[in-house]
């Protein structure tokens, strides 16, 4: 499991439906593997209001493709 963060479904503490969890994990696996087009499409489809998904979508939007030497990790440089 490469993803330690899962977005909430609708409300804080609400259980996540299996299909939603799998969709998020699949999107994050594509992101980590450098298939940013698939990751962006899935995140926009299933998680349009999720803050973490929007952070990932924004990171993807800032670049055409993963940077050279991409290892699936984004360094957070500000709070």
PDB file of N, CA, C and O in Angstrom:
ATOM      1  N   UNK A   1       0.841  -1.177   0.000  1.00  0.00           N
ATOM      2  CA  UNK A   1       0.000   0.000   0.000  1.00  0.00           C
ATOM      3  C   UNK A   1       0.882   1.234   0.000  1.00  0.00           C
ATOM      4  O   UNK A   1       1.575   1.510   0.966  1.00  0.00           O
ATOM      5  N   UNK A   2       0.845   2.000  -1.068  1.00  0.00           N
ATOM      6  CA  UNK A   2       1.714   3.161  -1.229  1.00  0.00           C
ATOM      7  C   UNK A   2       1.091   4.424  -0.663  1.00  0.00           C
ATOM      8  O   UNK A   2       1.754   5.433  -0.547  1.00  0.00           O
ATOM      9  N   UNK A   3      -0.164   4.395  -0.356  1.00  0.00           N
ATOM     10  CA  UNK A   3      -0.843   5.610   0.056  1.00  0.00           C
ATOM     11  C   UNK A   3      -1.270   5.513   1.514  1.00  0.00           C
ATOM     12  O   UNK A   3      -2.039   4.657   1.882  1.00  0.00           O
ATOM     13  N   UNK A   4      -0.781   6.431   2.327  1.00  0.00           N
ATOM     14  CA  UNK A   4      -1.145   6.436   3.726  1.00  0.00           C
ATOM     15  C   UNK A   4      -2.312   7.353   4.023  1.00  0.00           C
ATOM     16  O   UNK A   4      -2.873   7.318   5.105  1.00  0.00           O
ATOM     17  N   UNK A   5      -2.696   8.199   3.070  1.00  0.00           N
ATOM     18  CA  UNK A   5      -3.785   9.143   3.277  1.00  0.00           C
ATOM     19  C   UNK A   5      -4.971   8.754   2.421  1.00  0.00           C
ATOM     20  O   UNK A   5      -4.826   8.440   1.251  1.00  0.00           O
ATOM     21  N   UNK A   6      -6.132   8.762   3.009  1.00  0.00           N
ATOM     22  CA  UNK A   6      -7.355   8.502   2.269  1.00  0.00           C
ATOM     23  C   UNK A   6      -8.315   9.640   2.518  1.00  0.00           C
ATOM     24  O   UNK A   6      -8.461  10.095   3.649  1.00  0.00           O
ATOM     25  N   UNK A   7      -8.977  10.119   1.493  1.00  0.00           N
ATOM     26  CA  UNK A   7      -9.911  11.230   1.691  1.00  0.00           C
ATOM     27  C   UNK A   7     -11.185  10.761   2.373  1.00  0.00           C
ATOM     28  O   UNK A   7     -11.576   9.612   2.218  1.00  0.00           O
ATOM     29  N   UNK A   8     -11.814  11.636   3.125  1.00  0.00           N
ATOM     30  CA  UNK A   8     -13.088  11.269   3.758  1.00  0.00           C
ATOM     31  C   UNK A   8     -14.195  11.228   2.726  1.00  0.00           C
ATOM     32  O   UNK A   8     -14.118  11.883   1.699  1.00  0.00           O
ATOM     33  N   UNK A   9     -15.208  10.451   3.001  1.00  0.00           N
ATOM     34  CA  UNK A   9     -16.374  10.421   2.124  1.00  0.00           C
ATOM     35  C   UNK A   9     -17.488  11.222   2.783  1.00  0.00           C
ATOM     36  O   UNK A   9     -18.048  10.810   3.791  1.00  0.00           O
ATOM     37  N   UNK A  10     -17.767  12.373   2.229  1.00  0.00           N
ATOM     38  CA  UNK A  10     -18.830  13.282   2.647  1.00  0.00           C
ATOM     39  C   UNK A  10     -18.574  13.990   3.976  1.00  0.00           C
ATOM     40  O   UNK A  10     -18.565  15.191   4.043  1.00  0.00           O
ATOM     41  N   UNK A  11     -18.362  13.285   5.064  1.00  0.00           N
ATOM     42  CA  UNK A  11     -18.241  13.930   6.368  1.00  0.00           C
ATOM     43  C   UNK A  11     -17.056  13.352   7.137  1.00  0.00           C
ATOM     44  O   UNK A  11     -16.692  12.203   6.940  1.00  0.00           O
ATOM     45  N   UNK A  12     -16.489  14.163   8.041  1.00  0.00           N
ATOM     46  CA  UNK A  12     -15.383  13.644   8.860  1.00  0.00           C
ATOM     47  C   UNK A  12     -15.820  12.410   9.640  1.00  0.00           C
ATOM     48  O   UNK A  12     -16.896  12.376  10.219  1.00  0.00           O
ATOM     49  N   UNK A  13     -15.007  11.383   9.601  1.00  0.00           N
ATOM     50  CA  UNK A  13     -15.304  10.166  10.336  1.00  0.00           C
ATOM     51  C   UNK A  13     -16.225   9.203   9.627  1.00  0.00           C
ATOM     52  O   UNK A  13     -16.466   8.106  10.114  1.00  0.00           O
ATOM     53  N   UNK A  14     -16.763   9.602   8.468  1.00  0.00           N
ATOM     54  CA  UNK A  14     -17.669   8.716   7.740  1.00  0.00           C
ATOM     55  C   UNK A  14     -16.874   7.574   7.117  1.00  0.00           C
ATOM     56  O   UNK A  14     -15.777   7.781   6.631  1.00  0.00           O
ATOM     57  N   UNK A  15     -17.409   6.369   7.149  1.00  0.00           N
ATOM     58  CA  UNK A  15     -16.699   5.251   6.526  1.00  0.00           C
ATOM     59  C   UNK A  15     -16.630   5.437   5.012  1.00  0.00           C
ATOM     60  O   UNK A  15     -17.542   5.977   4.404  1.00  0.00           O
ATOM     61  N   UNK A  16     -15.533   5.025   4.439  1.00  0.00           N
ATOM     62  CA  UNK A  16     -15.341   5.170   3.009  1.00  0.00           C
ATOM     63  C   UNK A  16     -15.853   3.925   2.287  1.00  0.00           C
ATOM     64  O   UNK A  16     -15.572   2.810   2.705  1.00  0.00           O
ATOM     65  N   UNK A  17     -16.597   4.130   1.236  1.00  0.00           N
ATOM     66  CA  UNK A  17     -17.067   3.009   0.435  1.00  0.00           C
ATOM     67  C   UNK A  17     -15.877   2.381  -0.271  1.00  0.00           C
ATOM     68  O   UNK A  17     -14.936   3.056  -0.671  1.00  0.00           O
ATOM     69  N   UNK A  18     -15.921   1.075  -0.437  1.00  0.00           N
ATOM     70  CA  UNK A  18     -14.820   0.334  -1.040  1.00  0.00           C
ATOM     71  C   UNK A  18     -14.472   0.843  -2.434  1.00  0.00           C
ATOM     72  O   UNK A  18     -13.304   0.985  -2.774  1.00  0.00           O
ATOM     73  N   UNK A  19     -15.459   1.144  -3.251  1.00  0.00           N
ATOM     74  CA  UNK A  19     -15.186   1.613  -4.611  1.00  0.00           C
ATOM     75  C   UNK A  19     -14.470   2.958  -4.588  1.00  0.00           C
ATOM     76  O   UNK A  19     -13.587   3.213  -5.408  1.00  0.00           O
ATOM     77  N   UNK A  20     -14.820   3.797  -3.650  1.00  0.00           N
ATOM     78  CA  UNK A  20     -14.169   5.104  -3.530  1.00  0.00           C
ATOM     79  C   UNK A  20     -12.727   4.922  -3.070  1.00  0.00           C
ATOM     80  O   UNK A  20     -11.802   5.527  -3.618  1.00  0.00           O
ATOM     81  N   UNK A  21     -12.523   4.073  -2.088  1.00  0.00           N
ATOM     82  CA  UNK A  21     -11.175   3.810  -1.590  1.00  0.00           C
ATOM     83  C   UNK A  21     -10.289   3.254  -2.700  1.00  0.00           C
ATOM     84  O   UNK A  21      -9.172   3.708  -2.906  1.00  0.00           O
ATOM     85  N   UNK A  22     -10.808   2.294  -3.446  1.00  0.00           N
ATOM     86  CA  UNK A  22     -10.035   1.698  -4.530  1.00  0.00           C
ATOM     87  C   UNK A  22      -9.731   2.719  -5.619  1.00  0.00           C
ATOM     88  O   UNK A  22      -8.638   2.719  -6.180  1.00  0.00           O
ATOM     89  N   UNK A  23     -10.683   3.586  -5.911  1.00  0.00           N
ATOM     90  CA  UNK A  23     -10.464   4.617  -6.922  1.00  0.00           C
ATOM     91  C   UNK A  23      -9.366   5.572  -6.496  1.00  0.00           C
ATOM     92  O   UNK A  23      -8.515   5.963  -7.297  1.00  0.00           O
ATOM     93  N   UNK A  24      -9.366   5.937  -5.225  1.00  0.00           N
ATOM     94  CA  UNK A  24      -8.333   6.840  -4.717  1.00  0.00           C
ATOM     95  C   UNK A  24      -6.968   6.161  -4.753  1.00  0.00           C
ATOM     96  O   UNK A  24      -5.980   6.745  -5.215  1.00  0.00           O
ATOM     97  N   UNK A  25      -6.909   4.927  -4.304  1.00  0.00           N
ATOM     98  CA  UNK A  25      -5.635   4.202  -4.311  1.00  0.00           C
ATOM     99  C   UNK A  25      -5.109   4.020  -5.735  1.00  0.00           C
ATOM    100  O   UNK A  25      -3.903   4.142  -5.976  1.00  0.00           O
ATOM    101  N   UNK A  26      -6.007   3.746  -6.671  1.00  0.00           N
ATOM    102  CA  UNK A  26      -5.590   3.593  -8.060  1.00  0.00           C
ATOM    103  C   UNK A  26      -5.040   4.913  -8.602  1.00  0.00           C
ATOM    104  O   UNK A  26      -3.992   4.938  -9.258  1.00  0.00           O
ATOM    105  N   UNK A  27      -5.724   6.003  -8.328  1.00  0.00           N
ATOM    106  CA  UNK A  27      -5.262   7.321  -8.778  1.00  0.00           C
ATOM    107  C   UNK A  27      -3.887   7.646  -8.198  1.00  0.00           C
ATOM    108  O   UNK A  27      -3.001   8.138  -8.906  1.00  0.00           O
ATOM    109  N   UNK A  28      -3.692   7.335  -6.919  1.00  0.00           N
ATOM    110  CA  UNK A  28      -2.408   7.645  -6.296  1.00  0.00           C
ATOM    111  C   UNK A  28      -1.303   6.727  -6.812  1.00  0.00           C
ATOM    112  O   UNK A  28      -0.144   7.145  -6.931  1.00  0.00           O
ATOM    113  N   UNK A  29      -1.642   5.501  -7.163  1.00  0.00           N
ATOM    114  CA  UNK A  29      -0.649   4.603  -7.754  1.00  0.00           C
ATOM    115  C   UNK A  29      -0.232   5.125  -9.124  1.00  0.00           C
ATOM    116  O   UNK A  29       0.961   5.104  -9.469  1.00  0.00           O
ATOM    117  N   UNK A  30      -1.192   5.602  -9.911  1.00  0.00           N
ATOM    118  CA  UNK A  30      -0.847   6.192 -11.216  1.00  0.00           C
ATOM    119  C   UNK A  30       0.017   7.427 -11.028  1.00  0.00           C
ATOM    120  O   UNK A  30       0.976   7.644 -11.768  1.00  0.00           O
ATOM    121  N   UNK A  31      -0.335   8.247 -10.063  1.00  0.00           N
ATOM    122  CA  UNK A  31       0.451   9.455  -9.776  1.00  0.00           C
ATOM    123  C   UNK A  31       1.891   9.080  -9.424  1.00  0.00           C
ATOM    124  O   UNK A  31       2.845   9.612  -9.997  1.00  0.00           O
ATOM    125  N   UNK A  32       2.054   8.163  -8.504  1.00  0.00           N
ATOM    126  CA  UNK A  32       3.397   7.753  -8.070  1.00  0.00           C
ATOM    127  C   UNK A  32       4.189   7.132  -9.221  1.00  0.00           C
ATOM    128  O   UNK A  32       5.408   7.316  -9.309  1.00  0.00           O
ATOM    129  N   UNK A  33       3.487   6.417 -10.117  1.00  0.00           N
ATOM    130  CA  UNK A  33       4.152   5.768 -11.247  1.00  0.00           C
ATOM    131  C   UNK A  33       4.450   6.743 -12.386  1.00  0.00           C
ATOM    132  O   UNK A  33       5.128   6.388 -13.338  1.00  0.00           O
ATOM    133  N   UNK A  34       3.935   7.974 -12.275  1.00  0.00           N
ATOM    134  CA  UNK A  34       4.197   8.975 -13.300  1.00  0.00           C
ATOM    135  C   UNK A  34       3.164   9.050 -14.403  1.00  0.00           C
ATOM    136  O   UNK A  34       3.336   9.771 -15.375  1.00  0.00           O
ATOM    137  N   UNK A  35       2.045   8.335 -14.259  1.00  0.00           N
ATOM    138  CA  UNK A  35       0.966   8.433 -15.243  1.00  0.00           C
ATOM    139  C   UNK A  35      -0.014   9.504 -14.765  1.00  0.00           C
ATOM    140  O   UNK A  35      -1.104   9.220 -14.270  1.00  0.00           O
ATOM    141  N   UNK A  36       0.437  10.746 -14.903  1.00  0.00           N
ATOM    142  CA  UNK A  36      -0.304  11.854 -14.329  1.00  0.00           C
ATOM    143  C   UNK A  36      -1.624  12.121 -15.032  1.00  0.00           C
ATOM    144  O   UNK A  36      -2.563  12.601 -14.417  1.00  0.00           O
ATOM    145  N   UNK A  37      -1.744  11.802 -16.302  1.00  0.00           N
ATOM    146  CA  UNK A  37      -3.008  12.017 -17.009  1.00  0.00           C
ATOM    147  C   UNK A  37      -4.106  11.164 -16.385  1.00  0.00           C
ATOM    148  O   UNK A  37      -5.184  11.664 -16.046  1.00  0.00           O
ATOM    149  N   UNK A  38      -3.826   9.866 -16.201  1.00  0.00           N
ATOM    150  CA  UNK A  38      -4.826   8.972 -15.589  1.00  0.00           C
ATOM    151  C   UNK A  38      -5.132   9.396 -14.159  1.00  0.00           C
ATOM    152  O   UNK A  38      -6.292   9.388 -13.734  1.00  0.00           O
ATOM    153  N   UNK A  39      -4.102   9.747 -13.410  1.00  0.00           N
ATOM    154  CA  UNK A  39      -4.302  10.152 -12.014  1.00  0.00           C
ATOM    155  C   UNK A  39      -5.193  11.388 -11.937  1.00  0.00           C
ATOM    156  O   UNK A  39      -6.143  11.429 -11.152  1.00  0.00           O
ATOM    157  N   UNK A  40      -4.893  12.392 -12.759  1.00  0.00           N
ATOM    158  CA  UNK A  40      -5.679  13.630 -12.756  1.00  0.00           C
ATOM    159  C   UNK A  40      -7.135  13.346 -13.107  1.00  0.00           C
ATOM    160  O   UNK A  40      -8.052  13.827 -12.431  1.00  0.00           O
ATOM    161  N   UNK A  41      -7.349  12.557 -14.152  1.00  0.00           N
ATOM    162  CA  UNK A  41      -8.722  12.255 -14.572  1.00  0.00           C
ATOM    163  C   UNK A  41      -9.501  11.566 -13.460  1.00  0.00           C
ATOM    164  O   UNK A  41     -10.650  11.903 -13.204  1.00  0.00           O
ATOM    165  N   UNK A  42      -8.896  10.596 -12.804  1.00  0.00           N
ATOM    166  CA  UNK A  42      -9.583   9.864 -11.732  1.00  0.00           C
ATOM    167  C   UNK A  42      -9.861  10.773 -10.542  1.00  0.00           C
ATOM    168  O   UNK A  42     -10.956  10.754  -9.970  1.00  0.00           O
ATOM    169  N   UNK A  43      -8.882  11.577 -10.153  1.00  0.00           N
ATOM    170  CA  UNK A  43      -9.074  12.472  -9.010  1.00  0.00           C
ATOM    171  C   UNK A  43     -10.148  13.501  -9.304  1.00  0.00           C
ATOM    172  O   UNK A  43     -10.972  13.805  -8.435  1.00  0.00           O
ATOM    173  N   UNK A  44     -10.169  14.045 -10.506  1.00  0.00           N
ATOM    174  CA  UNK A  44     -11.200  15.024 -10.868  1.00  0.00           C
ATOM    175  C   UNK A  44     -12.584  14.379 -10.908  1.00  0.00           C
ATOM    176  O   UNK A  44     -13.569  15.009 -10.525  1.00  0.00           O
ATOM    177  N   UNK A  45     -12.645  13.132 -11.332  1.00  0.00           N
ATOM    178  CA  UNK A  45     -13.925  12.427 -11.441  1.00  0.00           C
ATOM    179  C   UNK A  45     -14.511  12.096 -10.075  1.00  0.00           C
ATOM    180  O   UNK A  45     -15.691  12.333  -9.827  1.00  0.00           O
ATOM    181  N   UNK A  46     -13.698  11.539  -9.193  1.00  0.00           N
ATOM    182  CA  UNK A  46     -14.210  11.030  -7.922  1.00  0.00           C
ATOM    183  C   UNK A  46     -14.026  11.977  -6.734  1.00  0.00           C
ATOM    184  O   UNK A  46     -14.729  11.852  -5.740  1.00  0.00           O
ATOM    185  N   UNK A  47     -13.065  12.895  -6.816  1.00  0.00           N
ATOM    186  CA  UNK A  47     -12.712  13.697  -5.638  1.00  0.00           C
ATOM    187  C   UNK A  47     -12.608  15.182  -5.965  1.00  0.00           C
ATOM    188  O   UNK A  47     -11.618  15.833  -5.637  1.00  0.00           O
ATOM    189  N   UNK A  48     -13.639  15.777  -6.596  1.00  0.00           N
ATOM    190  CA  UNK A  48     -13.538  17.174  -7.014  1.00  0.00           C
ATOM    191  C   UNK A  48     -13.468  18.180  -5.867  1.00  0.00           C
ATOM    192  O   UNK A  48     -12.989  19.296  -6.071  1.00  0.00           O
ATOM    193  N   UNK A  49     -13.891  17.792  -4.686  1.00  0.00           N
ATOM    194  CA  UNK A  49     -13.893  18.718  -3.551  1.00  0.00           C
ATOM    195  C   UNK A  49     -12.921  18.326  -2.450  1.00  0.00           C
ATOM    196  O   UNK A  49     -12.831  19.000  -1.437  1.00  0.00           O
ATOM    197  N   UNK A  50     -12.177  17.240  -2.653  1.00  0.00           N
ATOM    198  CA  UNK A  50     -11.251  16.779  -1.625  1.00  0.00           C
ATOM    199  C   UNK A  50      -9.984  17.621  -1.634  1.00  0.00           C
ATOM    200  O   UNK A  50      -9.337  17.761  -2.670  1.00  0.00           O
ATOM    201  N   UNK A  51      -9.595  18.212  -0.485  1.00  0.00           N
ATOM    202  CA  UNK A  51      -8.415  19.084  -0.450  1.00  0.00           C
ATOM    203  C   UNK A  51      -7.120  18.383  -0.852  1.00  0.00           C
ATOM    204  O   UNK A  51      -6.301  18.963  -1.561  1.00  0.00           O
ATOM    205  N   UNK A  52      -6.917  17.148  -0.428  1.00  0.00           N
ATOM    206  CA  UNK A  52      -5.692  16.450  -0.781  1.00  0.00           C
ATOM    207  C   UNK A  52      -5.663  16.151  -2.280  1.00  0.00           C
ATOM    208  O   UNK A  52      -4.645  16.343  -2.947  1.00  0.00           O
ATOM    209  N   UNK A  53      -6.787  15.703  -2.822  1.00  0.00           N
ATOM    210  CA  UNK A  53      -6.856  15.430  -4.262  1.00  0.00           C
ATOM    211  C   UNK A  53      -6.590  16.704  -5.049  1.00  0.00           C
ATOM    212  O   UNK A  53      -5.886  16.682  -6.060  1.00  0.00           O
ATOM    213  N   UNK A  54      -7.121  17.822  -4.573  1.00  0.00           N
ATOM    214  CA  UNK A  54      -6.890  19.092  -5.265  1.00  0.00           C
ATOM    215  C   UNK A  54      -5.417  19.500  -5.211  1.00  0.00           C
ATOM    216  O   UNK A  54      -4.888  20.068  -6.167  1.00  0.00           O
ATOM    217  N   UNK A  55      -4.749  19.189  -4.120  1.00  0.00           N
ATOM    218  CA  UNK A  55      -3.309  19.451  -4.011  1.00  0.00           C
ATOM    219  C   UNK A  55      -2.545  18.651  -5.066  1.00  0.00           C
ATOM    220  O   UNK A  55      -1.664  19.182  -5.748  1.00  0.00           O
ATOM    221  N   UNK A  56      -2.896  17.400  -5.224  1.00  0.00           N
ATOM    222  CA  UNK A  56      -2.247  16.544  -6.224  1.00  0.00           C
ATOM    223  C   UNK A  56      -2.568  17.047  -7.630  1.00  0.00           C
ATOM    224  O   UNK A  56      -1.681  17.152  -8.482  1.00  0.00           O
ATOM    225  N   UNK A  57      -3.819  17.386  -7.880  1.00  0.00           N
ATOM    226  CA  UNK A  57      -4.223  17.909  -9.190  1.00  0.00           C
ATOM    227  C   UNK A  57      -3.450  19.184  -9.505  1.00  0.00           C
ATOM    228  O   UNK A  57      -2.983  19.375 -10.630  1.00  0.00           O
ATOM    229  N   UNK A  58      -3.285  20.052  -8.524  1.00  0.00           N
ATOM    230  CA  UNK A  58      -2.533  21.291  -8.722  1.00  0.00           C
ATOM    231  C   UNK A  58      -1.073  20.993  -9.041  1.00  0.00           C
ATOM    232  O   UNK A  58      -0.481  21.619  -9.916  1.00  0.00           O
ATOM    233  N   UNK A  59      -0.485  20.033  -8.353  1.00  0.00           N
ATOM    234  CA  UNK A  59       0.901  19.645  -8.625  1.00  0.00           C
ATOM    235  C   UNK A  59       1.031  19.148 -10.062  1.00  0.00           C
ATOM    236  O   UNK A  59       1.978  19.483 -10.762  1.00  0.00           O
ATOM    237  N   UNK A  60       0.076  18.354 -10.504  1.00  0.00           N
ATOM    238  CA  UNK A  60       0.084  17.848 -11.868  1.00  0.00           C
ATOM    239  C   UNK A  60      -0.084  19.006 -12.857  1.00  0.00           C
ATOM    240  O   UNK A  60       0.589  19.057 -13.884  1.00  0.00           O
ATOM    241  N   UNK A  61      -0.968  19.943 -12.547  1.00  0.00           N
ATOM    242  CA  UNK A  61      -1.234  21.070 -13.449  1.00  0.00           C
ATOM    243  C   UNK A  61      -0.016  21.970 -13.621  1.00  0.00           C
ATOM    244  O   UNK A  61       0.124  22.640 -14.645  1.00  0.00           O
ATOM    245  N   UNK A  62       0.868  21.994 -12.629  1.00  0.00           N
ATOM    246  CA  UNK A  62       2.046  22.848 -12.690  1.00  0.00           C
ATOM    247  C   UNK A  62       3.135  22.300 -13.604  1.00  0.00           C
ATOM    248  O   UNK A  62       4.126  22.973 -13.850  1.00  0.00           O
ATOM    249  N   UNK A  63       2.985  21.090 -14.083  1.00  0.00           N
ATOM    250  CA  UNK A  63       3.998  20.443 -14.928  1.00  0.00           C
ATOM    251  C   UNK A  63       3.310  19.648 -16.040  1.00  0.00           C
ATOM    252  O   UNK A  63       2.219  19.148 -15.856  1.00  0.00           O
ATOM    253  N   UNK A  64       3.993  19.494 -17.142  1.00  0.00           N
ATOM    254  CA  UNK A  64       3.457  18.687 -18.238  1.00  0.00           C
ATOM    255  C   UNK A  64       3.634  17.199 -17.974  1.00  0.00           C
ATOM    256  O   UNK A  64       2.863  16.379 -18.434  1.00  0.00           O
ATOM    257  N   UNK A  65       4.678  16.861 -17.246  1.00  0.00           N
ATOM    258  CA  UNK A  65       5.003  15.476 -16.952  1.00  0.00           C
ATOM    259  C   UNK A  65       5.800  15.426 -15.665  1.00  0.00           C
ATOM    260  O   UNK A  65       6.250  16.460 -15.186  1.00  0.00           O
ATOM    261  N   UNK A  66       5.968  14.250 -15.106  1.00  0.00           N
ATOM    262  CA  UNK A  66       6.779  14.158 -13.885  1.00  0.00           C
ATOM    263  C   UNK A  66       8.199  14.682 -14.143  1.00  0.00           C
ATOM    264  O   UNK A  66       8.717  14.547 -15.249  1.00  0.00           O
ATOM    265  N   UNK A  67       8.812  15.289 -13.138  1.00  0.00           N
ATOM    266  CA  UNK A  67      10.181  15.771 -13.320  1.00  0.00           C
ATOM    267  C   UNK A  67      11.163  14.616 -13.518  1.00  0.00           C
ATOM    268  O   UNK A  67      10.871  13.476 -13.149  1.00  0.00           O
ATOM    269  N   UNK A  68      12.305  14.922 -14.090  1.00  0.00           N
ATOM    270  CA  UNK A  68      13.351  13.910 -14.276  1.00  0.00           C
ATOM    271  C   UNK A  68      13.684  13.287 -12.926  1.00  0.00           C
ATOM    272  O   UNK A  68      13.758  13.985 -11.911  1.00  0.00           O
ATOM    273  N   UNK A  69      13.853  11.986 -12.900  1.00  0.00           N
ATOM    274  CA  UNK A  69      14.178  11.293 -11.662  1.00  0.00           C
ATOM    275  C   UNK A  69      12.997  11.117 -10.722  1.00  0.00           C
ATOM    276  O   UNK A  69      13.169  10.826  -9.540  1.00  0.00           O
ATOM    277  N   UNK A  70      11.781  11.286 -11.229  1.00  0.00           N
ATOM    278  CA  UNK A  70      10.563  11.182 -10.408  1.00  0.00           C
ATOM    279  C   UNK A  70      10.531   9.862  -9.654  1.00  0.00           C
ATOM    280  O   UNK A  70      10.721   8.797 -10.218  1.00  0.00           O
ATOM    281  N   UNK A  71      10.318   9.948  -8.350  1.00  0.00           N
ATOM    282  CA  UNK A  71      10.233   8.738  -7.524  1.00  0.00           C
ATOM    283  C   UNK A  71       8.902   8.633  -6.792  1.00  0.00           C
ATOM    284  O   UNK A  71       8.747   7.832  -5.884  1.00  0.00           O
ATOM    285  N   UNK A  72       7.952   9.471  -7.173  1.00  0.00           N
ATOM    286  CA  UNK A  72       6.624   9.410  -6.571  1.00  0.00           C
ATOM    287  C   UNK A  72       6.470  10.205  -5.299  1.00  0.00           C
ATOM    288  O   UNK A  72       5.434  10.159  -4.658  1.00  0.00           O
ATOM    289  N   UNK A  73       7.497  10.985  -4.949  1.00  0.00           N
ATOM    290  CA  UNK A  73       7.474  11.771  -3.711  1.00  0.00           C
ATOM    291  C   UNK A  73       7.487  13.255  -4.050  1.00  0.00           C
ATOM    292  O   UNK A  73       8.277  13.704  -4.876  1.00  0.00           O
ATOM    293  N   UNK A  74       6.603  14.012  -3.398  1.00  0.00           N
ATOM    294  CA  UNK A  74       6.572  15.457  -3.560  1.00  0.00           C
ATOM    295  C   UNK A  74       7.094  16.081  -2.277  1.00  0.00           C
ATOM    296  O   UNK A  74       6.574  15.803  -1.197  1.00  0.00           O
ATOM    297  N   UNK A  75       8.098  16.918  -2.402  1.00  0.00           N
ATOM    298  CA  UNK A  75       8.634  17.617  -1.232  1.00  0.00           C
ATOM    299  C   UNK A  75       7.755  18.832  -0.960  1.00  0.00           C
ATOM    300  O   UNK A  75       7.574  19.689  -1.830  1.00  0.00           O
ATOM    301  N   UNK A  76       7.190  18.890   0.212  1.00  0.00           N
ATOM    302  CA  UNK A  76       6.379  20.030   0.614  1.00  0.00           C
ATOM    303  C   UNK A  76       7.317  21.103   1.162  1.00  0.00           C
ATOM    304  O   UNK A  76       8.012  20.859   2.135  1.00  0.00           O
ATOM    305  N   UNK A  77       7.324  22.253   0.526  1.00  0.00           N
ATOM    306  CA  UNK A  77       8.278  23.300   0.898  1.00  0.00           C
ATOM    307  C   UNK A  77       7.644  24.435   1.692  1.00  0.00           C
ATOM    308  O   UNK A  77       8.345  25.362   2.080  1.00  0.00           O
ATOM    309  N   UNK A  78       6.341  24.390   1.918  1.00  0.00           N
ATOM    310  CA  UNK A  78       5.691  25.418   2.726  1.00  0.00           C
ATOM    311  C   UNK A  78       4.508  24.823   3.456  1.00  0.00           C
ATOM    312  O   UNK A  78       4.025  23.746   3.110  1.00  0.00           O
ATOM    313  N   UNK A  79       4.037  25.549   4.462  1.00  0.00           N
ATOM    314  CA  UNK A  79       2.867  25.109   5.236  1.00  0.00           C
ATOM    315  C   UNK A  79       1.615  25.521   4.559  1.00  0.00           C
ATOM    316  O   UNK A  79       1.451  26.521   4.005  1.00  0.00           O
TER     317      UNK A  79
END
